[in-house]
Short mmCIF file of C-alpha atoms in Angstrom, two decimals:
data_model
loop_
_atom_site.label_atom_id
_atom_site.label_comp_id
_atom_site.label_asym_id
_atom_site.label_seq_id
_atom_site.Cartn_x
_atom_site.Cartn_y
_atom_site.Cartn_z
CA UNK A 1412 32.04 -41.03 -39.05
CA UNK A 1413 33.88 -37.75 -38.47
CA UNK A 1414 33.57 -35.84 -35.22
CA UNK A 1415 31.83 -33.04 -37.12
CA UNK A 1416 29.20 -35.52 -38.33
CA UNK A 1417 28.52 -36.51 -34.71
CA UNK A 1418 27.88 -32.84 -33.91
CA UNK A 1419 25.83 -32.12 -37.06
CA UNK A 1420 23.78 -35.34 -37.15
CA UNK A 1421 23.51 -36.46 -33.52
CA UNK A 1422 23.77 -33.32 -31.40
CA UNK A 1423 22.22 -30.69 -33.70
CA UNK A 1424 19.41 -33.09 -34.64
CA UNK A 1425 15.73 -32.15 -34.73
CA UNK A 1426 13.66 -33.09 -31.70
CA UNK A 1427 9.98 -32.41 -32.34
CA UNK A 1428 10.98 -29.66 -34.77
CA UNK A 1429 13.50 -28.02 -32.43
CA UNK A 1430 17.20 -28.45 -31.79
CA UNK A 1431 20.06 -27.43 -29.52
CA UNK A 1432 21.27 -23.87 -30.03
CA UNK A 1433 24.91 -25.03 -29.92
CA UNK A 1434 26.92 -28.21 -29.40
CA UNK A 1435 30.51 -29.38 -29.28
CA UNK A 1436 32.76 -32.34 -28.68
CA UNK A 1437 35.86 -31.18 -26.84
CA UNK A 1438 38.83 -33.25 -25.74
CA UNK A 1439 39.37 -33.37 -21.99
CA UNK A 1440 42.50 -31.28 -22.61
CA UNK A 1441 40.35 -28.48 -24.07
CA UNK A 1442 41.02 -29.12 -27.77
CA UNK A 1443 37.98 -28.80 -30.01
CA UNK A 1444 37.23 -32.02 -31.88
CA UNK A 1445 34.11 -30.58 -33.54
CA UNK A 1446 31.53 -27.90 -32.84
CA UNK A 1447 28.48 -26.22 -34.29
CA UNK A 1448 29.03 -22.81 -35.85
CA UNK A 1449 27.00 -21.32 -32.99
CA UNK A 1450 29.12 -22.76 -30.16
CA UNK A 1451 30.53 -19.94 -27.99
CA UNK A 1452 34.25 -19.26 -27.77
CA UNK A 1453 35.18 -20.83 -24.44
CA UNK A 1454 38.33 -20.47 -22.38
CA UNK A 1455 40.81 -23.08 -21.17
CA UNK A 1456 39.87 -22.04 -17.61
CA UNK A 1457 36.22 -22.91 -18.25
CA UNK A 1458 37.16 -26.42 -19.44
CA UNK A 1459 39.57 -26.84 -16.51
CA UNK A 1460 36.77 -25.90 -14.09
CA UNK A 1461 34.45 -28.46 -15.73
CA UNK A 1462 37.11 -31.19 -15.50
CA UNK A 1463 37.77 -30.30 -11.84
CA UNK A 1464 34.05 -30.58 -11.04
CA UNK A 1465 33.89 -33.96 -12.76
CA UNK A 1466 36.86 -35.13 -10.65
CA UNK A 1467 35.64 -33.41 -7.47
CA UNK A 1468 31.81 -33.09 -7.77
CA UNK A 1469 30.37 -29.94 -6.24
CA UNK A 1470 33.23 -27.53 -7.00
CA UNK A 1471 31.18 -25.63 -9.62
CA UNK A 1472 28.04 -25.28 -7.51
CA UNK A 1473 29.19 -22.14 -5.62
CA UNK A 1474 30.54 -20.30 -8.69
CA UNK A 1475 28.39 -21.65 -11.52
CA UNK A 1476 29.18 -23.36 -14.81
CA UNK A 1477 30.70 -21.00 -17.37
CA UNK A 1478 30.67 -21.60 -21.14
CA UNK A 1479 31.83 -18.81 -23.42
CA UNK A 1480 31.53 -16.34 -20.55
CA UNK A 1481 27.87 -17.23 -19.92
CA UNK A 1482 27.12 -18.33 -16.36
CA UNK A 1483 24.76 -21.26 -15.75
CA UNK A 1484 23.46 -22.20 -12.32
CA UNK A 1485 24.57 -25.78 -11.64
CA UNK A 1486 21.63 -28.10 -11.05
CA UNK A 1487 21.50 -31.80 -10.30
CA UNK A 1488 23.68 -33.98 -12.49
CA UNK A 1489 25.49 -37.27 -12.09
CA UNK A 1490 28.66 -36.87 -10.00
CA UNK A 1491 31.74 -37.53 -12.11
CA UNK A 1492 29.72 -38.04 -15.30
CA UNK A 1493 27.21 -35.25 -16.07
CA UNK A 1494 26.99 -31.55 -15.22
CA UNK A 1495 23.74 -29.73 -15.90
CA UNK A 1496 23.36 -25.98 -15.89
CA UNK A 1497 20.35 -23.66 -16.09
CA UNK A 1498 20.06 -20.05 -17.22
CA UNK A 1499 16.56 -18.63 -17.53
CA UNK A 1500 14.51 -20.90 -19.78
CA UNK A 1501 17.64 -22.42 -21.31
CA UNK A 1502 20.69 -24.25 -20.10
CA UNK A 1503 23.52 -26.63 -20.86
CA UNK A 1504 24.43 -30.28 -20.38
CA UNK A 1505 27.99 -31.61 -20.21
CA UNK A 1506 28.64 -35.37 -20.46
CA UNK A 1507 32.08 -36.83 -19.81
CA UNK A 1508 33.27 -39.75 -21.92
CA UNK A 1509 36.57 -41.62 -21.61
CA UNK A 1510 38.39 -39.00 -23.73
CA UNK A 1511 36.04 -36.08 -24.35
CA UNK A 1512 33.30 -33.76 -23.15
CA UNK A 1513 30.00 -33.67 -25.05
CA UNK A 1514 28.36 -30.27 -24.56
CA UNK A 1515 24.89 -29.17 -25.58
CA UNK A 1516 23.38 -25.72 -25.07
CA UNK A 1517 19.63 -25.11 -25.41
CA UNK A 1518 17.06 -22.33 -25.22
CA UNK A 1519 13.34 -22.34 -24.44
CA UNK A 1520 12.50 -24.29 -27.62
CA UNK A 1521 13.81 -27.50 -25.97
CA UNK A 1522 13.14 -28.89 -22.52
CA UNK A 1523 16.04 -29.66 -20.18
CA UNK A 1524 15.15 -33.34 -20.51
CA UNK A 1525 15.41 -33.21 -24.31
CA UNK A 1526 18.87 -31.62 -24.09
CA UNK A 1527 19.96 -34.21 -21.54
CA UNK A 1528 18.70 -37.03 -23.76
CA UNK A 1529 20.53 -35.75 -26.86
CA UNK A 1530 23.86 -35.13 -25.10
CA UNK A 1531 23.86 -38.14 -22.79
CA UNK A 1532 22.75 -40.61 -25.48
CA UNK A 1533 25.74 -39.68 -27.66
CA UNK A 1534 28.04 -39.70 -24.62
CA UNK A 1535 26.90 -43.17 -23.61
CA UNK A 1536 27.42 -44.43 -27.18
CA UNK A 1537 30.95 -43.02 -27.31
CA UNK A 1538 31.77 -44.58 -23.93
CA UNK A 1539 30.57 -47.95 -25.28
CA UNK A 1540 32.96 -47.44 -28.22
CA UNK A 1541 35.86 -46.82 -25.83
CA UNK A 1542 35.98 -43.13 -26.63
#
């Protein structure tokens, strides 16, 4: 399965008739492996900040999680594994695998829990596969 298929079929899947607004699989070095057409243009600094928070949990809390210039308030996640962000009725989930970051962005059509489930399920699967 190609990385793009993982994004198209597993991240941008329908959940009760709704789906993520954007999703991507990004290497920990910031290279894009695959992304939805709606995924925002992010900066290397944003990915570096995410990686730093995963290595040193809590570093993003004071400044917020930024993706494509959009600021998300950091809410509870799993230190070293998952970062969750909230903005209004939407938000984002970032799951770290052995080699990549799985990122899902959602709006009010999905619940935070649905986004977490979609992103973290794929992340857990990729970890099991050694990726």
